Tab-separated table of C-alpha atoms in Angstrom:
chain	number	residue	atom	x	y	z
A	249	MET	CA	32.061	-5.639	-7.036
A	250	ALA	CA	28.398	-5.705	-8.120
A	251	GLU	CA	27.882	-8.870	-6.063
A	252	VAL	CA	29.339	-7.158	-2.980
A	253	LYS	CA	27.032	-4.154	-3.455
A	254	GLU	CA	23.965	-6.410	-3.797
A	255	GLN	CA	24.914	-8.317	-0.670
A	256	THR	CA	25.241	-5.020	1.159
A	257	HIS	CA	21.767	-3.989	-0.019
A	258	LEU	CA	20.277	-7.276	1.175
A	259	GLN	CA	22.018	-6.872	4.510
A	260	VAL	CA	20.496	-3.398	4.834
A	261	ILE	CA	17.047	-4.839	4.073
A	262	ASP	CA	17.526	-7.523	6.735
A	263	LYS	CA	18.662	-4.958	9.284
A	264	VAL	CA	15.822	-2.523	8.653
A	265	LEU	CA	13.138	-5.222	8.676
A	266	HIS	CA	14.509	-6.636	11.916
A	267	GLU	CA	14.396	-3.200	13.529
A	268	ILE	CA	10.863	-2.556	12.253
A	269	ALA	CA	9.695	-5.902	13.664
A	270	GLU	CA	11.295	-5.168	17.028
A	271	ASP	CA	9.702	-1.729	17.130
A	272	ALA	CA	6.272	-3.207	16.385
A	273	GLN	CA	6.702	-5.845	19.087
A	274	GLN	CA	7.817	-3.242	21.613
A	275	ARG	CA	4.852	-1.002	20.896
A	276	ARG	CA	2.477	-3.944	21.312
A	277	SER	CA	4.153	-4.977	24.565
A	278	ASP	CA	3.871	-1.438	25.904
A	279	ASN	CA	0.201	-1.472	24.920
A	280	SER	CA	0.778	2.132	23.877
A	281	ASN	CA	-0.944	1.980	20.488
A	282	SER	CA	1.733	4.438	19.370
A	283	ARG	CA	2.243	5.071	15.670
A	284	PRO	CA	5.076	3.530	13.603
A	285	TYR	CA	6.925	6.799	13.071
A	286	HIS	CA	10.267	5.132	13.796
A	287	ALA	CA	9.639	2.547	11.094
A	288	MET	CA	8.717	5.216	8.565
A	289	ASN	CA	11.857	7.182	9.434
A	290	LEU	CA	13.873	4.040	8.677
A	291	ILE	CA	12.113	3.688	5.323
A	292	ARG	CA	13.128	7.260	4.505
A	293	GLN	CA	16.638	6.955	5.883
A	294	TYR	CA	17.457	3.879	3.821
A	295	LYS	CA	15.551	5.102	0.738
A	296	LEU	CA	13.335	2.008	0.642
A	297	GLY	CA	10.595	4.015	-1.022
A	298	ALA	CA	12.829	4.189	-4.110
A	299	LEU	CA	13.255	0.449	-4.705
A	300	GLN	CA	11.453	0.555	-8.085
A	301	LEU	CA	13.550	3.401	-9.461
A	302	PRO	CA	16.313	2.447	-11.918
A	303	ILE	CA	19.775	2.299	-10.387
A	304	ALA	CA	20.811	5.293	-12.499
A	305	GLN	CA	18.039	7.309	-10.819
A	306	GLY	CA	18.979	6.337	-7.283
A	307	GLY	CA	16.874	3.201	-6.881
A	308	LYS	CA	17.450	-0.549	-6.978
A	309	GLY	CA	15.634	-1.383	-10.186
A	310	TYR	CA	13.138	-3.736	-8.544
A	311	ASP	CA	10.596	-5.329	-10.836
A	312	ILE	CA	7.099	-6.089	-9.538
A	313	ARG	CA	7.958	-9.605	-8.359
A	314	GLN	CA	10.946	-8.320	-6.370
A	315	LEU	CA	8.857	-5.507	-4.907
A	316	PHE	CA	6.129	-7.877	-3.737
A	317	GLN	CA	8.709	-10.204	-2.211
A	318	PHE	CA	9.918	-7.226	-0.196
A	319	ILE	CA	6.359	-6.201	0.748
A	320	VAL	CA	5.669	-9.706	2.080
A	321	ARG	CA	8.701	-9.435	4.343
A	322	LEU	CA	7.763	-5.913	5.402
A	323	ALA	CA	4.217	-7.053	6.242
A	324	GLU	CA	5.665	-9.914	8.266
A	325	ALA	CA	7.634	-7.318	10.237
A	326	ASP	CA	4.718	-4.858	10.566
A	327	SER	CA	1.587	-5.114	8.437
A	328	ASP	CA	0.648	-1.496	9.195
A	329	VAL	CA	3.888	-0.180	7.714
A	330	ALA	CA	3.488	-2.290	4.585
A	331	HIS	CA	-0.049	-0.939	4.176
A	332	ILE	CA	1.063	2.665	4.735
A	333	LEU	CA	3.292	2.391	1.637
A	334	ARG	CA	0.651	0.936	-0.700
A	335	ALA	CA	-0.229	4.202	-2.411
A	336	HIS	CA	3.425	5.269	-2.498
A	337	TYR	CA	4.658	2.238	-4.425
A	338	GLY	CA	1.629	2.347	-6.690
A	339	TYR	CA	2.207	5.961	-7.639
A	340	VAL	CA	5.943	5.455	-8.117
A	341	GLY	CA	5.225	2.650	-10.581
A	342	GLN	CA	2.733	4.844	-12.370
A	343	LEU	CA	5.179	7.756	-12.594
A	344	LEU	CA	7.857	5.475	-14.034
A	345	ARG	CA	5.481	4.102	-16.674
A	346	GLU	CA	4.396	7.560	-17.729
A	347	ASN	CA	7.760	9.325	-17.546
A	348	MET	CA	7.977	10.007	-21.267
A	349	ASP	CA	10.594	12.611	-22.105
A	350	GLY	CA	11.570	12.808	-18.425
A	351	GLN	CA	8.681	15.028	-17.345
A	352	HIS	CA	8.583	13.375	-13.910
A	353	ASN	CA	12.341	13.366	-13.285
A	354	GLY	CA	12.131	16.092	-10.640
A	355	LEU	CA	9.499	14.210	-8.675
A	356	LEU	CA	11.358	10.918	-9.027
A	357	ALA	CA	14.505	12.623	-7.706
A	358	ARG	CA	12.597	13.629	-4.572
A	359	ILE	CA	11.459	10.023	-4.142
A	360	ALA	CA	15.055	8.849	-4.585
A	361	ALA	CA	16.001	11.219	-1.755
A	362	GLY	CA	13.532	9.527	0.579
A	363	MET	CA	10.220	11.333	0.191
A	364	ILE	CA	7.048	9.300	0.767
A	365	ILE	CA	3.765	9.776	-1.103
A	366	GLY	CA	0.326	9.390	0.466
A	367	ASN	CA	-3.076	9.320	-1.166
A	368	ALA	CA	-6.348	11.202	-0.999
A	369	MET	CA	-8.780	9.708	-3.466
A	370	THR	CA	-11.762	8.135	-1.754
A	371	GLU	CA	-14.885	10.197	-1.137
A	372	ILE	CA	-18.082	9.236	0.627
A	373	SER	CA	-20.660	9.999	-2.043
A	374	SER	CA	-23.118	8.362	-4.402
A	375	HIS	CA	-20.477	8.071	-7.135
A	376	GLN	CA	-19.299	4.581	-8.048
A	377	VAL	CA	-16.094	3.414	-6.369
A	378	GLY	CA	-13.245	3.425	-8.878
A	379	GLY	CA	-14.881	5.959	-11.142
A	380	LEU	CA	-13.521	9.355	-12.115
A	381	VAL	CA	-16.148	11.691	-10.665
A	382	PHE	CA	-15.024	13.751	-7.663
A	383	ASN	CA	-16.636	16.259	-5.343
A	384	THR	CA	-13.195	17.664	-4.532
A	385	LYS	CA	-12.660	20.665	-6.802
A	386	LEU	CA	-9.886	22.760	-8.308
A	387	THR	CA	-10.917	26.350	-8.951
A	388	ALA	CA	-8.986	29.101	-10.682
A	389	ASP	CA	-7.099	31.590	-8.495
A	390	GLU	CA	-5.094	34.092	-10.553
A	391	GLN	CA	-2.087	32.120	-11.849
A	392	ASP	CA	-2.725	29.122	-9.591
A	393	TYR	CA	-5.606	27.002	-8.343
A	394	ARG	CA	-7.445	26.494	-5.072
A	395	LEU	CA	-8.282	22.996	-3.872
A	396	ASN	CA	-11.325	22.265	-1.719
A	397	GLY	CA	-12.807	18.962	-0.625
A	398	VAL	CA	-12.781	16.086	1.852
A	399	LYS	CA	-11.220	12.670	1.348
A	400	TYR	CA	-11.637	9.541	3.439
A	401	PHE	CA	-9.555	6.397	3.990
A	402	SER	CA	-6.369	8.319	3.148
A	403	THR	CA	-4.081	5.427	4.020
A	404	GLY	CA	-0.490	6.473	4.645
A	405	THR	CA	-1.028	10.221	4.290
A	406	LEU	CA	-0.506	10.801	8.018
A	407	TYR	CA	3.110	9.652	7.542
A	408	ALA	CA	3.747	11.047	4.046
A	409	ASP	CA	5.668	14.062	2.755
A	410	LEU	CA	3.557	14.455	-0.375
A	411	VAL	CA	-0.030	13.532	-1.167
A	412	VAL	CA	-1.684	12.764	-4.473
A	413	VAL	CA	-5.213	14.157	-4.561
A	414	THR	CA	-7.821	13.330	-7.191
A	415	ALA	CA	-10.211	16.145	-8.065
A	416	SER	CA	-12.283	17.751	-10.797
A	417	ASP	CA	-10.673	20.728	-12.504
A	418	VAL	CA	-12.336	23.960	-13.588
A	419	GLU	CA	-13.724	22.203	-16.681
A	420	GLU	CA	-14.970	19.226	-14.637
A	421	ASN	CA	-12.230	16.964	-15.987
A	422	PRO	CA	-10.746	14.461	-13.515
A	423	VAL	CA	-7.172	15.338	-12.554
A	424	ALA	CA	-4.566	14.390	-9.989
A	425	VAL	CA	-2.426	16.898	-8.107
A	426	ILE	CA	0.572	16.235	-5.906
A	427	ILE	CA	1.296	18.644	-3.072
A	428	PRO	CA	3.183	18.698	0.256
A	429	THR	CA	1.186	17.364	3.208
A	430	ASN	CA	2.246	20.316	5.367
A	431	ARG	CA	0.811	22.966	3.057
A	432	SER	CA	-1.514	25.516	4.615
A	433	GLY	CA	-5.162	24.466	4.406
A	434	ILE	CA	-4.545	20.716	4.655
A	435	THR	CA	-5.871	18.917	7.744
A	436	ILE	CA	-4.992	15.254	8.264
A	437	GLU	CA	-7.144	13.569	10.893
A	438	ASP	CA	-6.057	10.292	12.488
A	439	ASP	CA	-9.641	9.090	12.868
A	440	TRP	CA	-9.533	5.600	11.329
A	441	ASP	CA	-11.381	3.298	13.758
A	442	GLY	CA	-11.259	-0.049	11.938
A	443	ILE	CA	-10.955	-3.383	13.738
A	444	GLY	CA	-7.658	-4.044	11.997
A	445	GLN	CA	-4.723	-2.277	10.324
A	446	GLN	CA	-5.324	0.275	13.040
A	447	LEU	CA	-2.135	2.326	12.729
A	448	THR	CA	-2.143	2.958	8.981
A	449	GLY	CA	-3.393	6.536	9.345
A	450	SER	CA	-6.344	5.704	7.080
A	451	GLY	CA	-8.315	8.713	8.220
A	452	THR	CA	-9.891	11.868	6.858
A	453	THR	CA	-7.971	14.497	4.877
A	454	LYS	CA	-9.525	17.934	4.396
A	455	PHE	CA	-8.517	20.582	1.872
A	456	HIS	CA	-9.622	24.170	2.463
A	457	ASP	CA	-8.528	26.754	-0.101
A	458	VAL	CA	-5.209	24.955	-0.595
A	459	ILE	CA	-2.996	26.669	-3.163
A	460	VAL	CA	-2.006	24.374	-6.033
A	461	SER	CA	0.379	25.582	-8.740
A	462	LYS	CA	-0.067	24.525	-12.343
A	463	ASN	CA	3.043	22.352	-12.316
A	464	GLU	CA	1.596	20.352	-9.416
A	465	VAL	CA	-1.285	19.136	-11.567
A	466	LEU	CA	0.042	15.820	-12.816
A	467	LYS	CA	-2.285	15.228	-15.762
A	468	LYS	CA	-5.823	14.470	-16.742
A	469	LEU	CA	-6.968	11.038	-15.551
A	470	GLU	CA	-7.887	9.054	-18.621
A	471	GLY	CA	-7.693	5.500	-17.297
A	472	LYS	CA	-4.829	4.548	-19.628
A	473	THR	CA	-4.384	1.259	-17.816
A	474	PRO	CA	-7.958	-0.031	-17.643
A	475	PHE	CA	-7.347	-2.864	-15.175
A	476	ASN	CA	-5.466	-1.583	-12.164
A	477	ALA	CA	-4.344	-4.883	-10.622
A	478	PHE	CA	-1.364	-3.522	-8.683
A	479	PRO	CA	-3.111	-1.974	-5.637
A	480	GLN	CA	-5.337	-5.043	-5.272
A	481	LEU	CA	-2.479	-7.529	-5.465
A	482	TYR	CA	-0.557	-5.344	-3.024
A	483	LEU	CA	-3.165	-6.057	-0.342
A	484	GLN	CA	-2.712	-9.772	-0.957
A	485	ALA	CA	1.030	-9.351	-0.409
A	486	ILE	CA	0.286	-7.913	3.026
A	487	VAL	CA	-1.998	-10.867	3.779
A	488	VAL	CA	0.772	-13.272	2.742
A	489	GLY	CA	3.147	-11.517	5.156
A	490	ILE	CA	0.587	-11.907	7.945
A	491	LEU	CA	0.270	-15.611	7.094
A	492	LYS	CA	4.000	-15.982	7.639
A	493	ASN	CA	3.510	-14.439	11.070
A	494	ILE	CA	0.684	-16.884	11.786
A	495	VAL	CA	3.030	-19.780	11.070
A	496	ASN	CA	5.763	-18.249	13.229
A	497	ASP	CA	3.353	-17.629	16.103
A	498	SER	CA	1.834	-21.102	15.884
A	499	VAL	CA	5.294	-22.687	16.066
A	500	ALA	CA	6.251	-20.480	19.024
A	501	LEU	CA	3.014	-21.404	20.789
A	502	ILE	CA	3.453	-25.141	20.468
A	503	GLN	CA	7.130	-24.976	21.439
A	504	SER	CA	6.376	-22.964	24.574
A	505	ARG	CA	3.493	-25.076	25.862
A	506	LYS	CA	4.269	-27.587	28.625
A	507	ARG	CA	0.736	-28.681	29.473
A	508	THR	CA	-1.658	-30.572	27.282
A	509	PHE	CA	-5.280	-31.753	27.459
A	510	SER	CA	-6.698	-35.004	28.802
A	511	PHE	CA	-7.683	-36.219	25.338
A	512	ALA	CA	-4.317	-35.323	23.784
A	513	ALA	CA	-2.388	-37.908	21.766
A	514	ALA	CA	0.975	-37.101	23.408
A	515	GLU	CA	2.338	-35.854	26.721
A	516	LEU	CA	3.964	-32.793	25.193
A	517	PRO	CA	2.180	-30.491	22.731
A	518	LYS	CA	5.222	-30.406	20.422
A	519	GLN	CA	4.930	-34.183	20.040
A	520	ASP	CA	1.159	-34.220	19.525
A	521	PRO	CA	0.485	-35.451	15.953
A	522	GLN	CA	-2.796	-33.532	15.740
A	523	LEU	CA	-1.178	-30.243	16.680
A	524	LEU	CA	1.709	-30.948	14.330
A	525	GLN	CA	-0.828	-31.542	11.581
A	526	ILE	CA	-2.307	-28.086	12.198
A	527	ILE	CA	1.152	-26.539	11.989
A	528	GLY	CA	1.707	-28.373	8.725
A	529	GLU	CA	-1.588	-27.116	7.333
A	530	LEU	CA	-0.786	-23.520	8.300
A	531	SER	CA	2.657	-23.793	6.727
A	532	SER	CA	1.114	-25.191	3.544
A	533	VAL	CA	-1.439	-22.379	3.386
A	534	SER	CA	1.361	-19.839	3.702
A	535	PHE	CA	3.320	-21.523	0.910
A	536	ALA	CA	0.290	-21.762	-1.382
A	537	ALA	CA	-0.695	-18.135	-0.821
A	538	GLN	CA	2.804	-16.873	-1.564
A	539	SER	CA	3.010	-19.032	-4.680
A	540	MET	CA	-0.275	-17.580	-5.990
A	541	LEU	CA	0.852	-14.069	-5.139
A	542	LEU	CA	4.130	-14.403	-7.031
A	543	ALA	CA	2.433	-16.056	-10.013
A	544	ALA	CA	0.094	-13.071	-10.224
A	545	ALA	CA	3.045	-10.704	-9.744
A	546	ASP	CA	4.807	-12.325	-12.712
A	547	THR	CA	1.726	-11.752	-14.877
A	548	LEU	CA	1.554	-8.134	-13.762
A	549	ASN	CA	5.273	-7.785	-14.421
A	550	GLN	CA	4.827	-9.002	-18.004
A	551	ALA	CA	2.082	-6.427	-18.509
A	552	ASN	CA	4.204	-3.675	-16.987
A	553	GLU	CA	7.185	-4.487	-19.212
A	554	ALA	CA	5.009	-4.173	-22.309
A	555	VAL	CA	4.125	-0.526	-21.612
A	556	GLN	CA	4.077	1.707	-24.656
A	557	ASN	CA	3.693	5.455	-24.262
A	558	GLY	CA	2.601	5.012	-20.677
A	559	THR	CA	-0.117	2.496	-21.543
A	560	ILE	CA	-0.223	-1.216	-20.675
A	561	PRO	CA	-1.686	-3.281	-23.561
A	562	TYR	CA	-5.336	-4.130	-22.938
A	563	GLU	CA	-5.043	-7.919	-23.120
A	564	LEU	CA	-2.036	-8.107	-20.794
A	565	SER	CA	-3.691	-5.699	-18.379
A	566	HIS	CA	-6.863	-7.813	-18.375
A	567	GLN	CA	-4.895	-11.011	-17.810
A	568	ALA	CA	-3.086	-9.483	-14.831
A	569	SER	CA	-6.400	-8.350	-13.357
A	570	LEU	CA	-7.936	-11.794	-13.903
A	571	VAL	CA	-5.072	-13.659	-12.214
A	572	THR	CA	-5.031	-11.137	-9.375
A	573	ALA	CA	-8.768	-11.659	-8.816
A	574	GLN	CA	-8.390	-15.439	-8.921
A	575	SER	CA	-5.593	-15.267	-6.370
A	576	LYS	CA	-7.642	-13.045	-4.082
A	577	VAL	CA	-10.657	-15.342	-4.023
A	578	ILE	CA	-8.535	-18.227	-2.717
A	579	ILE	CA	-6.045	-16.327	-0.548
A	580	ASP	CA	-8.838	-14.524	1.323
A	581	GLU	CA	-10.556	-17.755	2.307
A	582	LEU	CA	-7.383	-19.609	3.249
A	583	ALA	CA	-5.969	-16.700	5.250
A	584	LEU	CA	-9.076	-16.102	7.356
A	585	ARG	CA	-9.308	-19.813	8.105
A	586	ALA	CA	-5.621	-19.917	9.073
A	587	ALA	CA	-5.997	-16.933	11.408
A	588	THR	CA	-8.700	-18.846	13.286
A	589	LYS	CA	-6.926	-22.210	13.201
A	590	LEU	CA	-3.919	-20.628	14.916
A	591	PHE	CA	-5.819	-20.762	18.208
A	592	ASP	CA	-6.242	-24.538	17.950
A	593	VAL	CA	-2.575	-25.036	18.848
A	594	GLY	CA	-2.578	-22.630	21.783
A	595	GLY	CA	-5.523	-23.399	24.005
A	596	ALA	CA	-7.382	-20.758	25.988
A	597	SER	CA	-4.167	-19.011	27.037
A	598	ALA	CA	-3.622	-18.002	23.405
A	599	THR	CA	-6.763	-15.862	23.591
A	600	ARG	CA	-5.298	-13.507	26.177
A	601	LYS	CA	-5.220	-9.898	25.037
A	602	SER	CA	-1.560	-9.726	25.983
A	603	ALA	CA	-0.773	-12.396	23.376
A	604	PHE	CA	-2.094	-10.113	20.594
A	605	LEU	CA	-2.847	-13.128	18.406
A	606	ASP	CA	-6.272	-11.801	17.498
A	607	ARG	CA	-4.571	-9.061	15.471
A	608	HIS	CA	-3.940	-11.468	12.600
A	609	TRP	CA	-7.626	-12.188	11.993
A	610	ARG	CA	-8.598	-8.544	12.485
A	611	ASN	CA	-5.913	-7.344	10.092
A	612	ILE	CA	-6.717	-9.938	7.436
A	613	ARG	CA	-10.457	-9.279	7.745
A	614	THR	CA	-9.827	-5.567	7.243
A	615	LEU	CA	-7.517	-6.051	4.268
A	616	VAL	CA	-9.702	-8.491	2.361
A	617	SER	CA	-12.759	-6.282	2.864
A	618	HIS	CA	-11.271	-3.622	0.582
A	619	ASN	CA	-12.343	-5.463	-2.561
A	620	PRO	CA	-14.941	-8.096	-1.569
A	621	ALA	CA	-14.109	-11.503	-3.046
A	622	VAL	CA	-17.758	-12.206	-3.849
A	623	TYR	CA	-17.646	-9.594	-6.638
A	624	LYS	CA	-14.376	-10.971	-7.954
A	625	ALA	CA	-15.669	-14.547	-8.058
A	626	ARG	CA	-18.834	-13.500	-9.901
A	627	ALA	CA	-16.815	-11.564	-12.487
A	628	ILE	CA	-14.435	-14.501	-12.977
A	629	GLY	CA	-17.385	-16.842	-13.474
A	630	ASP	CA	-18.961	-14.478	-16.013
A	631	TYR	CA	-15.682	-14.413	-17.896
A	632	GLU	CA	-15.349	-18.206	-17.908
A	633	VAL	CA	-18.945	-18.891	-18.953
A	634	ASN	CA	-19.821	-15.895	-21.129
A	635	ASN	CA	-16.379	-14.567	-22.076
A	636	LYS	CA	-17.343	-11.227	-20.553
A	637	GLN	CA	-14.311	-9.068	-19.767
A	638	LEU	CA	-13.717	-7.970	-16.185
A	639	PRO	CA	-14.947	-4.489	-15.197
A	640	ILE	CA	-12.468	-1.817	-16.231
A	641	LYS	CA	-13.368	0.903	-13.727
A	642	GLU	CA	-10.548	0.049	-11.364
A	643	VAL	CA	-8.551	3.238	-11.702
A	644	TYR	CA	-6.030	4.402	-9.109
A	645	PHE	CA	-6.597	3.819	-5.430
């Protein structure tokens, strides 16, 4: 019976991903630039935001490797949708780790019912990225609080039911609060104008005298897990999904072409050994990137399984961060090169706007810019040569 249920779950996954991919293709073909609301409704309908929850709590009990395998497939279907859910899956994992004595059971039940969490952490200020100093403030208001501030790059919040907001409390301690996105005083602006990942809703979120009750303040932020590898590796999972699309598109291109060039080694492109070599290289890049991703996911999974009292052991957390950084340095370079090499099998016709093949490079370039590889490589080198631990100020999103 258990085998039948698992097969049914996998069939549901296949169905939903197919529908999400078709919706993305239709929106591109219409050139409407419309948002993936249909895809997000499917995520809610089929409770795919609850994959990490234990089966007894309404989820599927996915570990980190299984989750990233799903994210790769989701990114292959629609990289925007995969990106929209980054904060959601990160926070769900965090809630599960820290759910001592069941204090988060009510929130986890809402996630099991289909609710999606967005994020509002990033501020444009002189404070160091990843630190715990916020201009967004909680102030006392009788029995409750008032929240005021502005957040930027609030990926996914446009589509979310709840939003986690980082702020300073009345004593200037860093805290996180979770509140409904439709609460009075919250303004979500769809003003993200990046060259890629354009429909992720990564815009500005404003909070003006928003009422926050005491039970909506999650906890003080103390950086219990010093190396927060999950959100960084998550971006690599999206890149790996895009790489799968690059392979698919390169194969479709070469199979559809009837004409070739005067210097070509064969009469038909699909028989041209040089073009076939490019396809083989792209396929190999995709395989290598996914292998690195899953190896890093396994390391992160080991760290996650060793949690004690909500805290991942320092050494395991550092190892996961190190392997994640190593994977990023290589995946970034290979992926950007692959997104350019795709055009070598298509000729000038592949550069038409209607082909939308430029989206792969733009999306990858946007994703890998979140955490520049140059900093990762330097830190890895310092660790190898001087045994200096990686920076620990990588808290939350």
